[in-house]
Amino acid sequence: MAETDSVAIAERGGAASQAVEAALCAASLKHFATEFAFIQNQNNQRIEKWQPWPYLLDLIDIIQQYDLIYILKASQLGISWLVSIINLWIALFSETSKCLLLSQGQTEAQDLLSKVDFVHSHLPDYLQMPTSTNNREAFTLRDNGAEIRALPSTEKAGHGFQGTLITRDELARHEFAEDNFRAVSRSGARLIELSTANKKDSTNYFGAKTSEFYYHSQTVKYVYPSGVELYTNPAKPSQCLVFLSWDLRPTRLEGMSLQEWWDSRILPRYTALEIEEQFPKHITDVFKASVTKAYFEATVLEDMGYELCAPIKQDVVNTHNNVVRVYKPPDKTKKYVVFTDPSDGIEDPFVTGVMDYITGEVVCSATGKERVDYVGAIHDYLARTYNDAVNSFEYNAVGMAFAKCLDDLQTPSQAPRRKTDGSRDEGKKGQFVSQKHKQLMFADLATATVKRGYVIHDREFLQQAKLVQRDDLGFPVTDKKITFDWVMMMNGLWQLQKYAPRTPYKAATYDL
């Protein structure tokens, strides 16, 4: 046991002073951690007193205030040690409390529990409690019945658990994260969801939840003086998102500035992808696809974010109960193209876009989970409303049913299908998208993106575009677990813009 000022005072004052210190610890997690917690510094292999850095103290306040806390963090900030201290504090001062640590694997779970045991074993004797169980899976206190369990994130982990606190560490790498959440969310326990980014799996549960919270229209940001970023939402008052950047920690190695540490310890030892995941500077760095593998130019997509805006209020175009978003009403002097990525209204939403042929601005869009016949009616209505716009749709999947809807509606100005060489596929409507088509369409849109050839006001497109990656051959890769309907809609619009005739507009069916 190492000695601190509080320990020394309590030792000199005898049992009465020790009782006072124990009471102070029970009343204040910060007092317990600051005065009595010791950790093992992996950088120098020393046992050191826990450092009450401002960002850690702020994080304690946040964890004690909210019921569900998402912590999106950089590596090596001491958060695992803090979580271990919190779990131990609850066990020591809350009789019969039950805490659960869920990690991506058995080794990681054992490592987290070993930190709990380490902190406990370095407390002064009068704060320690005898353990009835102390092994790789459980840490149980004999006198008050409190228990901390550590489990890997298996399919059944957490089922039947009823307790006080659940911590899921490195959640972005848990194979059964969603299954586990359904199990533990019914326990009534406070839930800490903790992880670095995982850009190798863009559909991971943690990434989806934090992105959803961050991009919610009602989410607001507060930055503590320590640099901790707190995101809250009045629609979800018991939840919050915390972002911890790599440079919050005041020191990394003794006698070395943060920049010197970065230049000597990070840049030479980590790949660009590892740096993006483990040491983000800004929260936006986390939610965009890896710069090293991003298909669309990341900096351009960021700049395009300034063009996002809400639909206008108008009475010219029927919004179909806000399914349709109008950014500019039709101008009789202009020419437009319309493309729809249809759906059957069950799984994925449909997306329709209307683009100004000359400026490349998407002046109207529509989306929602609607029946295919209703989607066809919206497509037909927008094509007619925007000056009998040249129009088409993706023929894959539900496309055949959608094509029949447009035939029944006698939708004007339907563009012919195109082959991969750009020639017309005579007598066929709707664009069938083969793998070769997909590669060519994405390549054209990527070029248009760099040249800022189009303008779009819908946030969903940018969110999806940032998740498109490129393989080792440079071809686009879209995760099958994510819908890229907005990107496919833009691909279709750009192809229509590419092949539509450049003659003055006439309200007639185009023979392309």
Short mmCIF file of C-alpha atoms in Angstrom, two decimals:
data_model
loop_
_atom_site.label_atom_id
_atom_site.label_comp_id
_atom_site.label_asym_id
_atom_site.label_seq_id
_atom_site.Cartn_x
_atom_site.Cartn_y
_atom_site.Cartn_z
CA MET A 1 0.00 0.00 0.00
CA ALA A 2 1.39 3.37 -1.03
CA GLU A 3 0.87 6.35 1.26
CA THR A 4 -1.09 9.53 0.49
CA ASP A 5 -1.82 12.59 2.63
CA SER A 6 -5.27 11.27 3.48
CA VAL A 7 -3.86 7.86 4.33
CA ALA A 8 -1.19 9.38 6.58
CA ILE A 9 -3.72 11.59 8.39
CA ALA A 10 -6.09 8.67 8.88
CA GLU A 11 -3.31 6.44 10.17
CA ARG A 12 -2.19 9.05 12.70
CA GLY A 13 -5.75 9.80 13.78
CA GLY A 14 -6.64 6.18 14.41
CA ALA A 15 -10.01 4.50 13.97
CA ALA A 16 -12.03 7.71 14.20
CA SER A 17 -10.13 9.39 11.37
CA GLN A 18 -10.30 6.23 9.30
CA ALA A 19 -14.06 6.14 9.75
CA VAL A 20 -14.27 9.74 8.59
CA GLU A 21 -12.17 8.98 5.51
CA ALA A 22 -14.30 5.93 4.72
CA ALA A 23 -17.42 8.08 4.99
CA LEU A 24 -15.92 10.70 2.68
CA CYS A 25 -15.06 8.00 0.16
CA ALA A 26 -18.57 6.57 0.33
CA ALA A 27 -20.03 10.03 -0.27
CA SER A 28 -17.69 11.06 -3.08
CA LEU A 29 -16.34 8.99 -5.93
CA LYS A 30 -13.94 11.82 -6.74
CA HIS A 31 -12.53 11.80 -3.21
CA PHE A 32 -12.10 8.03 -3.31
CA ALA A 33 -10.36 8.10 -6.69
CA THR A 34 -8.20 11.14 -6.03
CA GLU A 35 -7.00 10.20 -2.55
CA PHE A 36 -6.82 6.41 -2.57
CA ALA A 37 -6.69 4.96 -6.10
CA PHE A 38 -3.41 3.64 -7.44
CA ILE A 39 -2.88 2.30 -10.95
CA GLN A 40 -0.14 0.62 -12.95
CA ASN A 41 1.44 2.92 -15.52
CA GLN A 42 2.11 0.77 -18.58
CA ASN A 43 4.48 3.35 -20.06
CA ASN A 44 7.04 3.10 -17.26
CA GLN A 45 5.84 -0.03 -15.42
CA ARG A 46 5.40 1.89 -12.19
CA ILE A 47 2.66 1.90 -9.59
CA GLU A 48 1.40 5.46 -9.49
CA LYS A 49 -1.31 7.44 -7.81
CA TRP A 50 -4.31 7.99 -10.08
CA GLN A 51 -4.12 11.44 -11.65
CA PRO A 52 -7.28 13.61 -11.28
CA TRP A 53 -6.89 15.24 -14.66
CA PRO A 54 -9.76 17.67 -15.39
CA TYR A 55 -11.21 15.61 -18.25
CA LEU A 56 -11.43 12.53 -15.99
CA LEU A 57 -13.17 14.50 -13.23
CA ASP A 58 -15.63 15.88 -15.78
CA LEU A 59 -16.25 12.36 -17.04
CA ILE A 60 -17.06 11.20 -13.49
CA ASP A 61 -19.71 13.93 -13.24
CA ILE A 62 -21.21 12.92 -16.57
CA ILE A 63 -21.31 9.21 -15.74
CA GLN A 64 -23.05 9.91 -12.45
CA GLN A 65 -25.65 12.15 -14.12
CA TYR A 66 -26.87 10.02 -17.06
CA ASP A 67 -28.29 6.50 -17.33
CA LEU A 68 -26.88 5.67 -20.77
CA ILE A 69 -23.48 7.12 -21.61
CA TYR A 70 -21.80 6.64 -24.99
CA ILE A 71 -18.08 7.40 -24.67
CA LEU A 72 -16.29 7.74 -28.00
CA LYS A 73 -12.63 8.07 -27.17
CA ALA A 74 -9.05 8.03 -28.28
CA SER A 75 -6.71 5.36 -26.95
CA GLN A 76 -4.52 5.58 -23.86
CA LEU A 77 -6.55 8.18 -21.98
CA GLY A 78 -6.86 6.11 -18.80
CA ILE A 79 -10.56 5.41 -19.26
CA SER A 80 -10.28 1.68 -18.54
CA TRP A 81 -8.63 2.47 -15.20
CA LEU A 82 -11.32 5.03 -14.41
CA VAL A 83 -14.07 2.53 -15.21
CA SER A 84 -12.36 -0.02 -12.95
CA ILE A 85 -12.21 2.53 -10.12
CA ILE A 86 -15.90 3.36 -10.58
CA ASN A 87 -16.92 -0.30 -10.49
CA LEU A 88 -14.86 -0.91 -7.36
CA TRP A 89 -16.28 2.19 -5.63
CA ILE A 90 -19.82 0.97 -6.28
CA ALA A 91 -18.97 -2.50 -4.96
CA LEU A 92 -17.34 -1.17 -1.78
CA PHE A 93 -20.01 1.33 -0.82
CA SER A 94 -23.25 -0.11 -2.21
CA GLU A 95 -24.32 -3.31 -0.47
CA THR A 96 -25.33 -6.20 -2.73
CA SER A 97 -24.56 -4.13 -5.82
CA LYS A 98 -24.01 -6.03 -9.05
CA CYS A 99 -21.69 -4.73 -11.77
CA LEU A 100 -21.03 -6.33 -15.14
CA LEU A 101 -18.02 -5.78 -17.40
CA LEU A 102 -18.50 -6.92 -20.99
CA SER A 103 -15.47 -6.97 -23.29
CA GLN A 104 -14.85 -8.14 -26.85
CA GLY A 105 -13.08 -11.29 -25.67
CA GLN A 106 -12.20 -13.33 -22.60
CA THR A 107 -8.68 -11.91 -22.39
CA GLU A 108 -9.95 -8.33 -22.47
CA ALA A 109 -12.61 -9.10 -19.86
CA GLN A 110 -10.02 -10.61 -17.53
CA ASP A 111 -7.72 -7.63 -18.03
CA LEU A 112 -10.45 -5.21 -17.00
CA LEU A 113 -11.32 -7.22 -13.91
CA SER A 114 -7.65 -7.47 -12.97
CA LYS A 115 -7.55 -3.66 -12.86
CA VAL A 116 -10.38 -3.72 -10.31
CA ASP A 117 -8.41 -6.17 -8.17
CA PHE A 118 -5.24 -4.08 -8.55
CA VAL A 119 -6.91 -0.89 -7.31
CA HIS A 120 -8.54 -2.80 -4.43
CA SER A 121 -5.30 -4.44 -3.33
CA HIS A 122 -3.57 -1.05 -3.12
CA LEU A 123 -6.18 0.58 -0.91
CA PRO A 124 -5.40 1.12 2.78
CA ASP A 125 -6.48 -1.82 4.89
CA TYR A 126 -9.47 -0.05 6.41
CA LEU A 127 -11.01 0.51 2.95
CA GLN A 128 -10.42 -3.01 1.68
CA MET A 129 -12.94 -5.81 2.15
CA PRO A 130 -12.32 -9.55 2.17
CA THR A 131 -13.29 -11.28 -1.07
CA SER A 132 -15.25 -14.50 -1.27
CA THR A 133 -14.50 -14.83 -4.98
CA ASN A 134 -11.55 -13.31 -6.80
CA ASN A 135 -10.75 -14.99 -10.09
CA ARG A 136 -10.76 -14.28 -13.80
CA GLU A 137 -14.54 -14.00 -14.02
CA ALA A 138 -15.76 -12.57 -10.73
CA PHE A 139 -14.74 -10.27 -7.90
CA THR A 140 -17.11 -10.71 -4.94
CA LEU A 141 -16.91 -8.97 -1.56
CA ARG A 142 -17.72 -11.26 1.34
CA ASP A 143 -19.05 -8.73 3.86
CA ASN A 144 -21.57 -6.80 1.74
CA GLY A 145 -22.37 -9.27 -1.04
CA ALA A 146 -21.35 -6.89 -3.83
CA GLU A 147 -20.13 -8.49 -7.04
CA ILE A 148 -18.33 -7.48 -10.22
CA ARG A 149 -18.44 -9.98 -13.08
CA ALA A 150 -16.42 -9.88 -16.30
CA LEU A 151 -17.60 -11.68 -19.43
CA PRO A 152 -16.72 -11.76 -23.11
CA SER A 153 -19.39 -10.50 -25.49
CA THR A 154 -20.90 -13.82 -26.49
CA GLU A 155 -24.40 -14.29 -27.87
CA LYS A 156 -25.81 -15.09 -24.41
CA ALA A 157 -23.74 -12.65 -22.34
CA GLY A 158 -25.83 -10.48 -20.04
CA HIS A 159 -29.03 -12.53 -20.26
CA GLY A 160 -30.80 -12.51 -16.91
CA PHE A 161 -28.46 -9.93 -15.37
CA GLN A 162 -30.05 -7.55 -12.85
CA GLY A 163 -27.70 -4.99 -11.41
CA THR A 164 -26.33 -1.55 -10.78
CA LEU A 165 -23.81 -0.81 -13.54
CA ILE A 166 -22.96 -2.37 -16.89
CA THR A 167 -19.81 -1.36 -18.76
CA ARG A 168 -19.26 -2.51 -22.32
CA ASP A 169 -15.64 -1.84 -23.22
CA GLU A 170 -14.44 -1.49 -26.84
CA LEU A 171 -18.05 -1.95 -27.91
CA ALA A 172 -17.35 -1.18 -31.57
CA ARG A 173 -15.65 -4.59 -31.76
CA HIS A 174 -18.32 -6.68 -29.98
CA GLU A 175 -19.71 -9.30 -32.32
CA PHE A 176 -23.01 -9.57 -30.42
CA ALA A 177 -23.36 -5.97 -29.26
CA GLU A 178 -26.99 -5.59 -30.33
CA ASP A 179 -28.05 -8.95 -28.86
CA ASN A 180 -26.33 -8.10 -25.59
CA PHE A 181 -28.02 -4.70 -25.43
CA ARG A 182 -31.46 -6.25 -25.73
CA ALA A 183 -30.55 -8.49 -22.81
CA VAL A 184 -28.96 -5.95 -20.47
CA SER A 185 -31.22 -2.98 -21.24
CA ARG A 186 -34.01 -4.64 -19.27
CA SER A 187 -31.89 -4.82 -16.12
CA GLY A 188 -32.43 -1.21 -15.09
CA ALA A 189 -28.68 -0.74 -14.61
CA ARG A 190 -26.71 2.35 -15.61
CA LEU A 191 -25.01 1.58 -18.91
CA ILE A 192 -21.59 2.83 -20.02
CA GLU A 193 -20.96 2.18 -23.73
CA LEU A 194 -17.26 2.73 -24.33
CA SER A 195 -15.05 2.38 -27.39
CA THR A 196 -12.53 3.70 -29.84
CA ALA A 197 -13.64 3.89 -33.48
CA ASN A 198 -13.80 0.83 -35.70
CA LYS A 199 -13.52 1.83 -39.35
CA LYS A 200 -12.92 -1.70 -40.57
CA ASP A 201 -16.58 -2.45 -39.80
CA SER A 202 -18.58 0.65 -40.66
CA THR A 203 -21.83 -1.06 -39.57
CA ASN A 204 -20.78 -1.86 -36.01
CA TYR A 205 -23.40 -1.28 -33.31
CA PHE A 206 -21.45 1.37 -31.40
CA GLY A 207 -20.69 3.37 -34.53
CA ALA A 208 -24.33 3.27 -35.61
CA LYS A 209 -25.64 4.39 -32.21
CA THR A 210 -23.14 7.21 -31.71
CA SER A 211 -23.58 8.45 -35.29
CA GLU A 212 -27.36 8.42 -34.89
CA PHE A 213 -27.11 10.41 -31.66
CA TYR A 214 -24.58 12.88 -33.06
CA TYR A 215 -26.50 13.61 -36.27
CA HIS A 216 -29.93 13.87 -34.61
CA SER A 217 -31.45 17.26 -35.37
CA GLN A 218 -32.06 18.02 -31.67
CA THR A 219 -28.60 17.08 -30.40
CA VAL A 220 -26.70 19.97 -28.81
CA LYS A 221 -23.01 20.25 -27.98
CA TYR A 222 -21.30 21.54 -24.84
CA VAL A 223 -17.52 21.72 -24.42
CA TYR A 224 -16.12 21.63 -20.89
CA PRO A 225 -13.08 23.78 -20.05
CA SER A 226 -11.15 20.49 -19.89
CA GLY A 227 -11.93 19.85 -23.56
CA VAL A 228 -14.48 17.08 -22.97
CA GLU A 229 -17.26 17.28 -25.56
CA LEU A 230 -20.74 16.46 -24.24
CA TYR A 231 -23.65 15.90 -26.62
CA THR A 232 -27.17 15.83 -25.20
CA ASN A 233 -30.64 15.63 -26.69
CA PRO A 234 -33.92 16.79 -25.11
CA ALA A 235 -35.67 13.92 -26.88
CA LYS A 236 -33.40 11.50 -24.98
CA PRO A 237 -32.88 13.20 -21.59
CA SER A 238 -31.33 10.19 -19.85
CA GLN A 239 -28.72 9.61 -22.56
CA CYS A 240 -25.59 11.42 -23.68
CA LEU A 241 -22.63 11.10 -26.01
CA VAL A 242 -19.11 12.01 -24.89
CA PHE A 243 -16.14 12.54 -27.20
CA LEU A 244 -12.60 12.40 -25.82
CA SER A 245 -9.86 13.50 -28.24
CA TRP A 246 -6.33 12.15 -28.10
CA ASP A 247 -4.80 15.39 -26.78
CA LEU A 248 -6.92 15.70 -23.60
CA ARG A 249 -4.30 13.97 -21.50
CA PRO A 250 -1.84 16.65 -20.27
CA THR A 251 1.21 14.38 -20.37
CA ARG A 252 2.01 11.09 -22.03
CA LEU A 253 5.65 10.56 -21.15
CA GLU A 254 7.57 12.41 -18.49
CA GLY A 255 9.79 15.13 -19.94
CA MET A 256 8.18 14.96 -23.37
CA SER A 257 5.64 17.37 -24.85
CA LEU A 258 2.49 16.03 -26.48
CA GLN A 259 3.80 16.97 -29.92
CA GLU A 260 7.13 15.24 -29.27
CA TRP A 261 5.25 12.16 -28.06
CA TRP A 262 3.06 12.21 -31.17
CA ASP A 263 6.00 12.59 -33.53
CA SER A 264 8.15 9.91 -31.88
CA ARG A 265 5.63 7.40 -30.53
CA ILE A 266 2.59 7.55 -32.83
CA LEU A 267 3.52 8.58 -36.37
CA PRO A 268 6.35 6.02 -36.82
CA ARG A 269 4.51 3.13 -35.13
CA TYR A 270 0.91 3.30 -36.36
CA THR A 271 -0.59 3.06 -39.82
CA ALA A 272 -2.77 5.88 -41.12
CA LEU A 273 -5.89 3.77 -40.51
CA GLU A 274 -4.82 2.93 -36.96
CA ILE A 275 -4.25 6.63 -36.23
CA GLU A 276 -7.71 7.45 -37.56
CA GLU A 277 -9.25 4.85 -35.25
CA GLN A 278 -7.12 5.16 -32.14
CA PHE A 279 -6.17 8.84 -32.01
CA PRO A 280 -8.93 11.07 -33.44
CA LYS A 281 -8.64 14.80 -32.91
CA HIS A 282 -12.22 15.71 -33.86
CA ILE A 283 -15.45 13.76 -33.53
CA THR A 284 -16.14 14.28 -37.23
CA ASP A 285 -12.96 12.31 -37.96
CA VAL A 286 -14.70 9.28 -36.48
CA PHE A 287 -17.92 9.42 -38.46
CA LYS A 288 -16.40 9.70 -41.91
CA ALA A 289 -14.97 6.76 -43.80
CA SER A 290 -11.28 6.15 -43.47
CA VAL A 291 -9.43 8.82 -45.41
CA THR A 292 -7.01 6.12 -46.51
CA LYS A 293 -9.85 4.07 -48.04
CA ALA A 294 -12.60 6.63 -48.70
CA TYR A 295 -13.98 6.44 -52.23
CA PHE A 296 -15.24 10.02 -52.36
CA GLU A 297 -12.87 12.87 -51.54
CA ALA A 298 -13.40 13.36 -47.80
CA THR A 299 -12.48 17.05 -47.68
CA VAL A 300 -14.90 17.84 -50.49
CA LEU A 301 -17.73 16.02 -48.71
CA GLU A 302 -16.96 18.03 -45.59
CA ASP A 303 -17.18 21.27 -47.58
CA MET A 304 -20.46 20.12 -49.10
CA GLY A 305 -21.86 19.98 -45.59
CA TYR A 306 -22.21 23.76 -45.70
CA GLU A 307 -24.84 23.33 -48.42
CA LEU A 308 -27.17 21.30 -46.21
CA CYS A 309 -30.41 23.08 -45.40
CA ALA A 310 -34.05 22.51 -44.53
CA PRO A 311 -36.75 22.33 -47.24
CA ILE A 312 -38.51 25.59 -48.02
CA LYS A 313 -42.13 26.33 -47.22
CA GLN A 314 -44.11 26.61 -50.45
CA ASP A 315 -47.48 25.78 -51.95
CA VAL A 316 -46.51 24.93 -55.52
CA VAL A 317 -45.39 21.31 -55.09
CA ASN A 318 -47.46 18.74 -53.18
CA THR A 319 -45.20 17.35 -50.42
CA HIS A 320 -47.37 14.26 -49.84
CA ASN A 321 -47.37 14.79 -46.06
CA ASN A 322 -43.70 15.84 -46.01
CA VAL A 323 -42.47 12.81 -47.95
CA VAL A 324 -41.33 15.29 -50.61
CA ARG A 325 -38.74 17.94 -49.73
CA VAL A 326 -38.73 21.06 -51.88
CA TYR A 327 -35.66 23.27 -52.00
CA LYS A 328 -36.65 25.17 -55.14
CA PRO A 329 -40.01 25.00 -56.94
CA PRO A 330 -40.07 24.29 -60.70
CA ASP A 331 -38.99 27.07 -63.03
CA LYS A 332 -40.71 26.91 -66.42
CA THR A 333 -37.54 28.15 -68.12
CA LYS A 334 -35.41 25.30 -66.80
CA LYS A 335 -34.81 21.67 -67.60
CA TYR A 336 -34.69 18.91 -64.96
CA VAL A 337 -33.89 15.23 -64.58
CA VAL A 338 -35.54 12.86 -62.08
CA PHE A 339 -34.26 9.53 -60.76
CA THR A 340 -35.73 7.12 -58.20
CA ASP A 341 -34.20 4.29 -56.23
CA PRO A 342 -37.52 2.52 -55.49
CA SER A 343 -38.52 0.28 -52.58
CA ASP A 344 -41.43 -1.92 -51.55
CA GLY A 345 -42.02 -0.02 -48.30
CA ILE A 346 -40.92 -2.88 -46.05
CA GLU A 347 -37.16 -2.72 -45.49
CA ASP A 348 -35.34 0.12 -47.22
CA PRO A 349 -36.80 3.56 -47.97
CA PHE A 350 -37.18 4.82 -51.51
CA VAL A 351 -35.29 7.93 -52.61
CA THR A 352 -36.19 10.25 -55.48
CA GLY A 353 -34.17 13.25 -56.61
CA VAL A 354 -34.91 16.12 -58.98
CA MET A 355 -31.82 17.83 -60.41
CA ASP A 356 -31.49 21.10 -62.29
CA TYR A 357 -29.90 19.96 -65.54
CA ILE A 358 -27.69 23.04 -65.93
CA THR A 359 -26.58 23.83 -62.36
CA GLY A 360 -26.50 20.27 -60.98
CA GLU A 361 -28.50 21.35 -57.92
CA VAL A 362 -30.88 18.79 -56.42
CA VAL A 363 -33.88 21.09 -56.08
CA CYS A 364 -36.30 18.50 -54.73
CA SER A 365 -36.07 15.07 -53.10
CA ALA A 366 -38.40 12.50 -51.59
CA THR A 367 -37.87 9.56 -49.26
CA GLY A 368 -39.75 7.20 -46.98
CA LYS A 369 -40.88 3.62 -46.57
CA GLU A 370 -43.84 3.65 -48.95
CA ARG A 371 -45.61 1.10 -51.15
CA VAL A 372 -44.18 0.76 -54.61
CA ASP A 373 -47.36 2.06 -56.27
CA TYR A 374 -47.27 5.17 -54.08
CA VAL A 375 -43.59 5.68 -54.90
CA GLY A 376 -44.46 5.41 -58.58
CA ALA A 377 -47.16 8.04 -58.17
CA ILE A 378 -44.69 10.42 -56.49
CA HIS A 379 -42.09 9.83 -59.20
CA ASP A 380 -44.68 10.46 -61.92
CA TYR A 381 -45.96 13.59 -60.16
CA LEU A 382 -42.49 15.10 -59.72
CA ALA A 383 -41.46 14.30 -63.30
CA ARG A 384 -44.57 16.05 -64.62
CA THR A 385 -44.40 18.95 -62.14
CA TYR A 386 -40.79 19.70 -63.00
CA ASN A 387 -41.52 20.34 -66.68
CA ASP A 388 -41.91 16.73 -67.83
CA ALA A 389 -38.36 16.03 -66.69
CA VAL A 390 -36.27 13.32 -68.30
CA ASN A 391 -36.54 10.50 -65.76
CA SER A 392 -35.50 6.98 -64.93
CA PHE A 393 -35.16 4.57 -62.02
CA GLU A 394 -33.11 1.65 -60.76
CA TYR A 395 -34.53 -1.53 -62.28
CA ASN A 396 -32.95 -3.98 -59.82
CA ALA A 397 -35.06 -5.74 -57.14
CA VAL A 398 -38.45 -3.98 -56.95
CA GLY A 399 -37.72 -2.15 -60.20
CA MET A 400 -39.91 -4.43 -62.33
CA ALA A 401 -43.01 -3.63 -60.25
CA PHE A 402 -42.04 0.04 -60.29
CA ALA A 403 -41.73 -0.02 -64.09
CA LYS A 404 -45.28 -1.36 -64.38
CA CYS A 405 -46.53 1.49 -62.17
CA LEU A 406 -44.95 4.06 -64.48
CA ASP A 407 -46.36 2.28 -67.54
CA ASP A 408 -49.84 2.38 -66.01
CA LEU A 409 -49.40 6.07 -65.22
CA GLN A 410 -48.00 6.73 -68.71
CA THR A 411 -45.13 8.70 -67.18
CA PRO A 412 -43.67 10.98 -69.87
CA SER A 413 -40.03 11.52 -70.82
CA GLN A 414 -38.68 8.19 -69.57
CA ALA A 415 -35.05 7.77 -70.59
CA PRO A 416 -33.92 4.53 -72.25
CA ARG A 417 -31.75 2.03 -70.42
CA ARG A 418 -28.01 2.39 -71.00
CA LYS A 419 -25.44 -0.34 -71.55
CA THR A 420 -22.02 -0.16 -69.91
CA ASP A 421 -20.56 1.38 -73.08
CA GLY A 422 -23.13 4.19 -72.92
CA SER A 423 -25.19 2.97 -75.86
CA ARG A 424 -28.97 2.62 -75.63
CA ASP A 425 -30.54 -0.73 -74.72
CA GLU A 426 -33.41 -0.35 -77.19
CA GLY A 427 -36.96 -0.79 -75.95
CA LYS A 428 -36.03 -0.99 -72.26
CA LYS A 429 -36.72 1.52 -69.51
CA GLY A 430 -35.22 1.76 -66.05
CA GLN A 431 -31.49 1.36 -65.39
CA PHE A 432 -30.35 -2.15 -64.55
CA VAL A 433 -27.23 -1.79 -62.38
CA SER A 434 -24.69 -4.57 -62.90
CA GLN A 435 -21.39 -4.66 -61.04
CA LYS A 436 -19.74 -3.03 -64.05
CA HIS A 437 -22.46 -0.37 -64.18
CA LYS A 438 -21.96 0.32 -60.49
CA GLN A 439 -18.22 0.82 -60.92
CA LEU A 440 -18.71 3.22 -63.83
CA MET A 441 -21.50 5.19 -62.13
CA PHE A 442 -19.50 5.58 -58.92
CA ALA A 443 -16.44 6.68 -60.87
CA ASP A 444 -18.44 9.36 -62.69
CA LEU A 445 -19.99 10.61 -59.44
CA ALA A 446 -16.59 10.66 -57.71
CA THR A 447 -15.21 12.85 -60.49
CA ALA A 448 -18.24 15.12 -60.28
CA THR A 449 -17.76 15.33 -56.52
CA VAL A 450 -14.16 16.52 -56.84
CA LYS A 451 -15.19 19.08 -59.44
CA ARG A 452 -18.19 20.15 -57.32
CA GLY A 453 -20.41 19.44 -60.29
CA TYR A 454 -23.55 19.07 -58.21
CA VAL A 455 -25.20 20.51 -55.11
CA ILE A 456 -27.33 18.52 -52.67
CA HIS A 457 -29.05 19.75 -49.53
CA ASP A 458 -29.92 16.38 -47.95
CA ARG A 459 -27.80 15.21 -45.03
CA GLU A 460 -28.46 11.52 -45.73
CA PHE A 461 -26.46 11.60 -48.95
CA LEU A 462 -23.33 12.93 -47.25
CA GLN A 463 -23.66 10.43 -44.42
CA GLN A 464 -23.83 7.52 -46.86
CA ALA A 465 -21.18 8.89 -49.22
CA LYS A 466 -18.68 9.08 -46.37
CA LEU A 467 -19.12 5.35 -45.77
CA VAL A 468 -18.30 4.25 -49.32
CA GLN A 469 -14.80 2.80 -49.38
CA ARG A 470 -12.45 1.66 -52.12
CA ASP A 471 -10.83 -1.73 -52.39
CA ASP A 472 -7.20 -2.39 -53.26
CA LEU A 473 -8.02 -2.06 -56.97
CA GLY A 474 -9.72 1.29 -56.47
CA PHE A 475 -13.28 0.01 -56.98
CA PRO A 476 -16.14 1.15 -54.71
CA VAL A 477 -17.11 -1.03 -51.77
CA THR A 478 -20.51 -0.66 -50.09
CA ASP A 479 -21.26 -2.68 -46.99
CA LYS A 480 -24.26 -4.95 -47.59
CA LYS A 481 -25.58 -4.20 -44.10
CA ILE A 482 -26.00 -0.51 -44.97
CA THR A 483 -28.41 1.02 -47.46
CA PHE A 484 -26.81 3.37 -49.98
CA ASP A 485 -30.07 4.47 -51.58
CA TRP A 486 -29.17 8.18 -51.54
CA VAL A 487 -25.84 7.50 -53.22
CA MET A 488 -27.50 5.31 -55.85
CA MET A 489 -30.10 8.03 -56.46
CA MET A 490 -27.30 10.56 -57.05
CA ASN A 491 -25.53 8.08 -59.33
CA GLY A 492 -28.72 7.83 -61.37
CA LEU A 493 -29.25 11.58 -61.52
CA TRP A 494 -25.69 12.17 -62.68
CA GLN A 495 -26.04 9.56 -65.43
CA LEU A 496 -29.26 11.23 -66.63
CA GLN A 497 -27.52 14.59 -66.57
CA LYS A 498 -24.64 13.06 -68.52
CA TYR A 499 -26.75 11.59 -71.34
CA ALA A 500 -29.71 14.00 -71.54
CA PRO A 501 -29.67 15.98 -74.83
CA ARG A 502 -28.34 19.52 -74.64
CA THR A 503 -30.97 20.94 -76.99
CA PRO A 504 -33.39 23.56 -75.63
CA TYR A 505 -36.04 22.04 -73.41
CA LYS A 506 -39.32 20.82 -74.94
CA ALA A 507 -42.11 19.19 -72.96
CA ALA A 508 -42.01 15.93 -74.86
CA THR A 509 -40.78 12.37 -74.56
CA TYR A 510 -37.05 12.25 -75.17
CA ASP A 511 -35.62 9.70 -77.55
CA LEU A 512 -32.14 9.34 -76.12
#
